[in-house]
Protein backbone atom coordinates (compact mmCIF):
# COMPACT_ATOMS: atom_id res chain seq x y z
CA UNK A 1 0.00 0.00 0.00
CA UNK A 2 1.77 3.14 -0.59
CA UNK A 3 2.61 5.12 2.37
CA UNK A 4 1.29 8.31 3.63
CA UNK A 5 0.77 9.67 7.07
CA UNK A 6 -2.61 9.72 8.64
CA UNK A 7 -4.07 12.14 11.06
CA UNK A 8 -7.08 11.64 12.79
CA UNK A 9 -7.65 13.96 15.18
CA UNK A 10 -4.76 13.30 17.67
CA UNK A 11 -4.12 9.79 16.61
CA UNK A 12 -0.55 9.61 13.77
CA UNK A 13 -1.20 6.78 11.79
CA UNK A 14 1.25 5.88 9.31
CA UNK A 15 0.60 2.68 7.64
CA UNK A 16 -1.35 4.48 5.19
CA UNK A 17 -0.97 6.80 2.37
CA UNK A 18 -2.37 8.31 -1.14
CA UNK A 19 -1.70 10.33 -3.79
CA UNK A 20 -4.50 12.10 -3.42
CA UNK A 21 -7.06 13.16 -0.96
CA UNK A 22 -9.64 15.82 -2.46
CA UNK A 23 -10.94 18.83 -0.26
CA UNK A 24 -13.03 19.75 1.78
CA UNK A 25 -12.60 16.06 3.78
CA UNK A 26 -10.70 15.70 7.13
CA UNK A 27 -6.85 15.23 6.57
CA UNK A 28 -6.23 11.51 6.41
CA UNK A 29 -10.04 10.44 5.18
CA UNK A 30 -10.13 8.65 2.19
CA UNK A 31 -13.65 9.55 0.65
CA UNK A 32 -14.88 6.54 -1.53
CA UNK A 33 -18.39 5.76 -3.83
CA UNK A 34 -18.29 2.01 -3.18
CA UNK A 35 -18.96 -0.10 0.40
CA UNK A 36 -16.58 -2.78 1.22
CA UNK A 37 -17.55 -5.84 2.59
CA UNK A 38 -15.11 -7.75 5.56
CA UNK A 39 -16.32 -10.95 5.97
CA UNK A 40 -14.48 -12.28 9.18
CA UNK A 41 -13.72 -15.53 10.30
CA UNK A 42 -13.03 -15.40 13.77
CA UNK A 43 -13.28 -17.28 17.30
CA UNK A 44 -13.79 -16.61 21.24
CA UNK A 45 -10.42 -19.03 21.77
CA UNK A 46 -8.72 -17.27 19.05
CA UNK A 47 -5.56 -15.17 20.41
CA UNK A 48 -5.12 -13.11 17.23
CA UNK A 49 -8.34 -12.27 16.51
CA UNK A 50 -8.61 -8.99 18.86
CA UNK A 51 -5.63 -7.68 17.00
CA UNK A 52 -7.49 -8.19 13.53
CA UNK A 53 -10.71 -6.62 14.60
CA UNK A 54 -8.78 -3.56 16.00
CA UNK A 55 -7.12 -3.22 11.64
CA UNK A 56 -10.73 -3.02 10.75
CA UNK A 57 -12.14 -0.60 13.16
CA UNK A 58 -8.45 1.15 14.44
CA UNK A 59 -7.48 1.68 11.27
CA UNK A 60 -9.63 0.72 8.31
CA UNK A 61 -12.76 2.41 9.10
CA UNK A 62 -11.95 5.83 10.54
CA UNK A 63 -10.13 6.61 6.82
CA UNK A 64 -11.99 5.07 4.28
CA UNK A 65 -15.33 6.97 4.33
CA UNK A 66 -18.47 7.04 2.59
CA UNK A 67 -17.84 10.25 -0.39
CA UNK A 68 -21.65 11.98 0.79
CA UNK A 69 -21.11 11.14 4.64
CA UNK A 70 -18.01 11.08 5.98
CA UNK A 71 -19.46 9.77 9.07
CA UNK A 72 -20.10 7.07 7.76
CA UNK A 73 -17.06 4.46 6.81
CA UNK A 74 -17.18 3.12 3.87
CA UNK A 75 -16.22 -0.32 4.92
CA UNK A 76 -18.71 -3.02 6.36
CA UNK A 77 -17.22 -5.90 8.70
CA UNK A 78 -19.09 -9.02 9.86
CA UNK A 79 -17.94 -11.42 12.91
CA UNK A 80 -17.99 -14.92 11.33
CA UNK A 81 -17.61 -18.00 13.44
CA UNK A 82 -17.32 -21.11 12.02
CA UNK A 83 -18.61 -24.10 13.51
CA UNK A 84 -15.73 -25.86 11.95
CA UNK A 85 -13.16 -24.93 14.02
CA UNK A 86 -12.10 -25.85 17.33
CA UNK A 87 -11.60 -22.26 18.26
CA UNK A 88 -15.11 -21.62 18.51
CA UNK A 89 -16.18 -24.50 20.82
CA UNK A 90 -18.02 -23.90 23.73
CA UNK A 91 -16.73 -24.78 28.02
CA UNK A 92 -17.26 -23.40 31.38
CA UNK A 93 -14.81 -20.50 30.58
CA UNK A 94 -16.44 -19.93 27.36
CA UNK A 95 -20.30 -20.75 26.97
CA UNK A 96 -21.58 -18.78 24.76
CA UNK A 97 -22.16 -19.80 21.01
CA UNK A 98 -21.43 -17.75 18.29
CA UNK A 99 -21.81 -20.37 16.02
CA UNK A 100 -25.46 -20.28 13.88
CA UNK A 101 -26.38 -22.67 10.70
CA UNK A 102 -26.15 -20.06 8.04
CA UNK A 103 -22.44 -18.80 9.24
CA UNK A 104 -21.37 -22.46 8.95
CA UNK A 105 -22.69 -22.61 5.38
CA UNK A 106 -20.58 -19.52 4.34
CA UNK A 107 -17.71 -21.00 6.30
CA UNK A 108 -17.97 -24.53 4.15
CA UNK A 109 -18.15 -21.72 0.94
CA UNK A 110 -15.18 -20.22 1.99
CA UNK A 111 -13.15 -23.28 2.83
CA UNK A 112 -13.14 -23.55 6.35
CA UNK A 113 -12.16 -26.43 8.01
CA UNK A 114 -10.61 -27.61 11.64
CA UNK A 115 -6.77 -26.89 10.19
CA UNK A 116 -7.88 -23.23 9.18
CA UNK A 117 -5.93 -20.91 11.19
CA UNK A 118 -7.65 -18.09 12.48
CA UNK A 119 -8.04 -15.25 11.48
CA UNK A 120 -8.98 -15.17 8.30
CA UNK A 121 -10.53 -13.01 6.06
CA UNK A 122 -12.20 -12.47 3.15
CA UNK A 123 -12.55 -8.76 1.43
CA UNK A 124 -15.53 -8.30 -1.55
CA UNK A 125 -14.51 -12.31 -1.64
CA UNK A 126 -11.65 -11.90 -3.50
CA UNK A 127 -9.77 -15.11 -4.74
CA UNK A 128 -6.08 -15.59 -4.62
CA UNK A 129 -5.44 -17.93 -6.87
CA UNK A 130 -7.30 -21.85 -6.86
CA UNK A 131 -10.77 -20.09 -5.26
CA UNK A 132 -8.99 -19.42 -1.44
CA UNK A 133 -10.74 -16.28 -0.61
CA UNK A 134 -9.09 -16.34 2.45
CA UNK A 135 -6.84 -13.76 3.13
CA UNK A 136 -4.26 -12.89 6.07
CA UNK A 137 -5.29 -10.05 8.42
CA UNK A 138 -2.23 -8.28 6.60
CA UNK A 139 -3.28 -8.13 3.63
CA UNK A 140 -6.62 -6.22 4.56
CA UNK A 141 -5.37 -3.02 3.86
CA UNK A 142 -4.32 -3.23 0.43
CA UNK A 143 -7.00 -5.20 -0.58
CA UNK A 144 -9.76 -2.99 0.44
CA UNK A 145 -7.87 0.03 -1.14
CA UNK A 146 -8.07 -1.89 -4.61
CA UNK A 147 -11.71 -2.27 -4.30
CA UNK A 148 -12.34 1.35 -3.85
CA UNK A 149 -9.96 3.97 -5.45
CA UNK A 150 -8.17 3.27 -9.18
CA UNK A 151 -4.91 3.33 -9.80
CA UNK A 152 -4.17 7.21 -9.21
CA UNK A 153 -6.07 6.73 -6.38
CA UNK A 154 -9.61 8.40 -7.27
CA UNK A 155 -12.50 6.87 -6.15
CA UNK A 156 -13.84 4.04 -7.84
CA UNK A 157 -17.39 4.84 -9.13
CA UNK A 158 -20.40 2.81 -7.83
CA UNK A 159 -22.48 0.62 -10.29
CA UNK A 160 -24.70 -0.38 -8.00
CA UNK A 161 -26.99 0.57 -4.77
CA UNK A 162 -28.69 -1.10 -2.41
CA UNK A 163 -31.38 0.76 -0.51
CA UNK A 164 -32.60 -1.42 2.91
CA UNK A 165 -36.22 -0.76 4.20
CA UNK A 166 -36.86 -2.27 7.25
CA UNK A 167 -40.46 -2.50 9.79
CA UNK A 168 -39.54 -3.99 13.27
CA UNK A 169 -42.63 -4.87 15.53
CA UNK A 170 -41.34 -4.62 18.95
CA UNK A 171 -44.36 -6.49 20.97
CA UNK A 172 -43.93 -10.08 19.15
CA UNK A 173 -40.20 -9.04 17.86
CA UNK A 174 -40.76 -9.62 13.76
CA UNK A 175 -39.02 -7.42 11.61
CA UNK A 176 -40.54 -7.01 7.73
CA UNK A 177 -37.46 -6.29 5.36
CA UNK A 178 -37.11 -5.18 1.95
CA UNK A 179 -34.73 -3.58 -0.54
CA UNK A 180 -34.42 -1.52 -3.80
CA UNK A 181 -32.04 -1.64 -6.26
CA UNK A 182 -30.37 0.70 -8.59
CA UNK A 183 -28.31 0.06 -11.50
CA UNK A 184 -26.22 3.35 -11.78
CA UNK A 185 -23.68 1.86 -14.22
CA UNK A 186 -24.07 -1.31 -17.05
CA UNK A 187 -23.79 -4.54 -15.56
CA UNK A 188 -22.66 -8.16 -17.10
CA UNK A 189 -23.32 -11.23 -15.80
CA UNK A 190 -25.72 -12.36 -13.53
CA UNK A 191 -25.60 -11.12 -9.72
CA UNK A 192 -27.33 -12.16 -6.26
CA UNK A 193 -28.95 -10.18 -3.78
CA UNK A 194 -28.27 -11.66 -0.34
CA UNK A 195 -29.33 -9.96 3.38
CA UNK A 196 -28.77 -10.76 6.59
CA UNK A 197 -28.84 -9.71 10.06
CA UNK A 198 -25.66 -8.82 12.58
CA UNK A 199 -25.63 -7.82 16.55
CA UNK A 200 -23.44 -5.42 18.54
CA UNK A 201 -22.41 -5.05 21.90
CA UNK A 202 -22.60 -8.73 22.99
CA UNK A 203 -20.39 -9.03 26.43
CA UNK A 204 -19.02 -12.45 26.28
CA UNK A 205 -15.18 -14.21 27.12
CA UNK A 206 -12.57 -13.83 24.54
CA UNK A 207 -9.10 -14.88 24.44
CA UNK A 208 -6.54 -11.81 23.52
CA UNK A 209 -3.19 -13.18 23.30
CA UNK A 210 -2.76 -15.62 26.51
CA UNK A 211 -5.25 -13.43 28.51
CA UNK A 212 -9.07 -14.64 28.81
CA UNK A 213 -11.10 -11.00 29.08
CA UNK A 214 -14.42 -11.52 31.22
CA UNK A 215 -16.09 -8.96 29.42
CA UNK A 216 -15.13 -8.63 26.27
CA UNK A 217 -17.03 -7.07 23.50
CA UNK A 218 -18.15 -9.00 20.71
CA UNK A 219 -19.55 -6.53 17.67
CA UNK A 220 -20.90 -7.38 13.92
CA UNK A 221 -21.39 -10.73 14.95
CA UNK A 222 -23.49 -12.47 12.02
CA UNK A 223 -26.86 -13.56 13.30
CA UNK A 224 -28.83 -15.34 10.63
CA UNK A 225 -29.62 -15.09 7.00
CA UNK A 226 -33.02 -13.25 5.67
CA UNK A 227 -32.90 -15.10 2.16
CA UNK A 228 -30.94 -18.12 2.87
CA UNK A 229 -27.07 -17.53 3.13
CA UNK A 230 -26.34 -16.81 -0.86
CA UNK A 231 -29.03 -14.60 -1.47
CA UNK A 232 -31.64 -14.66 -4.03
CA UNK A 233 -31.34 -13.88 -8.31
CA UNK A 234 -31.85 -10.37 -9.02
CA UNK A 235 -34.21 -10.67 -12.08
CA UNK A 236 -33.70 -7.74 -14.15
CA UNK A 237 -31.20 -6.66 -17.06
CA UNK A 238 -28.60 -4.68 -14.99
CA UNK A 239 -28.64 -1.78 -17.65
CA UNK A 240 -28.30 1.66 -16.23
CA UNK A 241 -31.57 3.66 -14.62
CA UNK A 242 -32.85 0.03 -14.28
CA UNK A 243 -34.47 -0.39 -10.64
CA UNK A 244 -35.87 -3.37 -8.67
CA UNK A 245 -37.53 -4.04 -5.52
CA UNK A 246 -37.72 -7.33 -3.70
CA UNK A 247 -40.24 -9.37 -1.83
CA UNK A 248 -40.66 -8.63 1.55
CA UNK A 249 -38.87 -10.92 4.05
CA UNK A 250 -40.35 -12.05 7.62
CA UNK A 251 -38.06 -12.75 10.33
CA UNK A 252 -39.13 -13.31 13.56
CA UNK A 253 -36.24 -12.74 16.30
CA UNK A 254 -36.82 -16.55 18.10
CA UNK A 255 -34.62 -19.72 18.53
CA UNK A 256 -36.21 -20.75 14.99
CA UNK A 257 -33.29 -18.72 13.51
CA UNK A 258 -30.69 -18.58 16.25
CA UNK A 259 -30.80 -20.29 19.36
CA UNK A 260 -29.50 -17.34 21.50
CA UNK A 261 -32.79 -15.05 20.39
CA UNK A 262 -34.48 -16.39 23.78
CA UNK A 263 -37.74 -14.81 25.18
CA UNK A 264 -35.84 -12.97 27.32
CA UNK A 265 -33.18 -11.88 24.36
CA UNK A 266 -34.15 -8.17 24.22
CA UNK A 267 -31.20 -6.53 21.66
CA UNK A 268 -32.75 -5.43 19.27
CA UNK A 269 -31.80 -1.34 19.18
CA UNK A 270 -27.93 -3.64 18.70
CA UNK A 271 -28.65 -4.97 15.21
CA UNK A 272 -28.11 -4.43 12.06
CA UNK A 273 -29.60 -6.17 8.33
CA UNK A 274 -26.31 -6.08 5.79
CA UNK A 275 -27.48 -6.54 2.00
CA UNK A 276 -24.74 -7.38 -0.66
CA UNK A 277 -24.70 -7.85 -4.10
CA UNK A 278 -22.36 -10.06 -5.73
CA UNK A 279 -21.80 -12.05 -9.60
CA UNK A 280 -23.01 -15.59 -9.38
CA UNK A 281 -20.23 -16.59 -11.69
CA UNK A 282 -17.05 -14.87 -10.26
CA UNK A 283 -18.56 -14.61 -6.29
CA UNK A 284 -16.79 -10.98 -6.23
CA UNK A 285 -18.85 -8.83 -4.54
CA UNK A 286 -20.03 -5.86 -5.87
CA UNK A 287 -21.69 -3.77 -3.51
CA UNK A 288 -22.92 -4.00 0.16
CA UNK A 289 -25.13 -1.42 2.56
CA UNK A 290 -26.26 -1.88 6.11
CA UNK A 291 -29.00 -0.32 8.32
CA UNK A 292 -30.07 -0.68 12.10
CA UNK A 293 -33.18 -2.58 12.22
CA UNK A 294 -34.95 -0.48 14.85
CA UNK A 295 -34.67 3.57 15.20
CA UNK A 296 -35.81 5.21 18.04
């Protein structure tokens, strides 16, 4: 990545640099079109994977921002973990299970399996070479830069947008979803729309190097899928101006669809439904958006 020094308020970063960095933004923000999506495989018994989650928010997500809001980063992360590994089994010093059906099918997609050293990640599911879309927490970085500016470092221009319409009933805990898209640029290939739902703020052990933290905070921790775990067909010629609006989806915040949405679960202002949209042939993912499922 090539190297420039970052200042964020009073925090000197510098990891990070580029050529260019267009007025009137904060000195050190990196104003982008597109949304990344981090998809990260991680574990409660995983020593390493504090130190990747602080790349993503530390140092990812404060620079790259969103070009009309740069409050808002431009980079989405999920908490992934795989049922596969042994990292993410559950014991008296660490009972509580991350692990859901949906976030094991993406894991088998992405290769996981009990020799898979975590952390990995993978970044708009980019492949390095024989399908791994796996990638080391090092590589993060450049890898999210190449997915949103060009070559002289300009923004990368959107083709795509997702807009996320959500209804939560808060007396029997259902939430209605939908979505709109817009083709802004001309599309080939065929794509997939898929949604799904992540929680914050969950206080739970978690191993950071050889210390076990009581009350550590787990955040973007995938939940469960709204349209099964790769999405649905999005059935319209992506030519530009085209637009397209989905079925509504019904998910009802029970054990049906994770088994730690108890009656007494009550979390809701803490999550979040993630749409992406990615080509069915390549798996690269095009485009992603979030929004909180309940607003006060």
């Amino acid at each position: 990545m090539k190297n420039i020094i970052i200042y964020i308020g009073i925090i000197l970063l510098s990891w990070l640099s580029c050529d260019k960095i267009e007025a009137p933004y904060t000195t050190g923000m990196i104003a982008a079109e597109k949304t990344v999506l981090i998809e990260k495989f991680t574990a409660h018994v995983c020593q390493n994977c504090p130190a990747a989650s602080k790349i993503i928010e530390d140092e990812l997500k404060p620079i790259f921002v969103n070009s009309s809001d740069i409050n808002k980063s431009a980079i989405i992360s999920v908490a992934i973990h795989p049922g596969q590994s042994n990292l993410t089994n559950t014991s008296n010093n660490y009972n509580y299970d991350f692990t859901t059906e949906n976030s094991n099918q993406i894991s088998d997609y992405f290769g996981i399996t009990l020799e898979t050293s975590l952390p990995k990640g993978g970044v708009n599911r980019l492949e390095q070479g024989n399908g791994n879309r796996l990638w080391n927490k090092d590589n993060w970085s450049e890898l999210v830069e190449t997915q949103l500016l060009d070559e002289n470092s300009n923004p990368l221009q959107k083709n795509i947008d997702i807009e996320i319409n959500t209804s939560l009933n808060t007396t029997n805990k259902t939430l209605v979803v939908s979505s709109v898209i817009n083709v802004l640029n001309n599309l080939e290939g065929n794509y997939h729309l898929a949604l799904f739902i992540m929680e914050d703020s969950i206080i739970a052990p978690q191993k950071d190097g050889l210390e076990r933290i009581e009350n550590y905070r787990h955040d973007h921790v995938y939940r469960c899928a709204i349209n099964e775990w790769n999405g649905e067909p999005i059935n319209i010629d992506l030519q530009q101006g085209t637009e397209w609006s989905t079925e509504q989806k019904t998910i009802v915040f029970n054990t049906e669809h994770n088994n730690n949405w108890t009656d007494e679960w009550n979390n809701l202002n803490n999550c979040h439904v993630v749409g992406y949209i990615y080509n069915s042939e390549t798996g690269i993912i095009e485009e992603a958006a979030q929004k909180p499922i309940y607003d006060e």
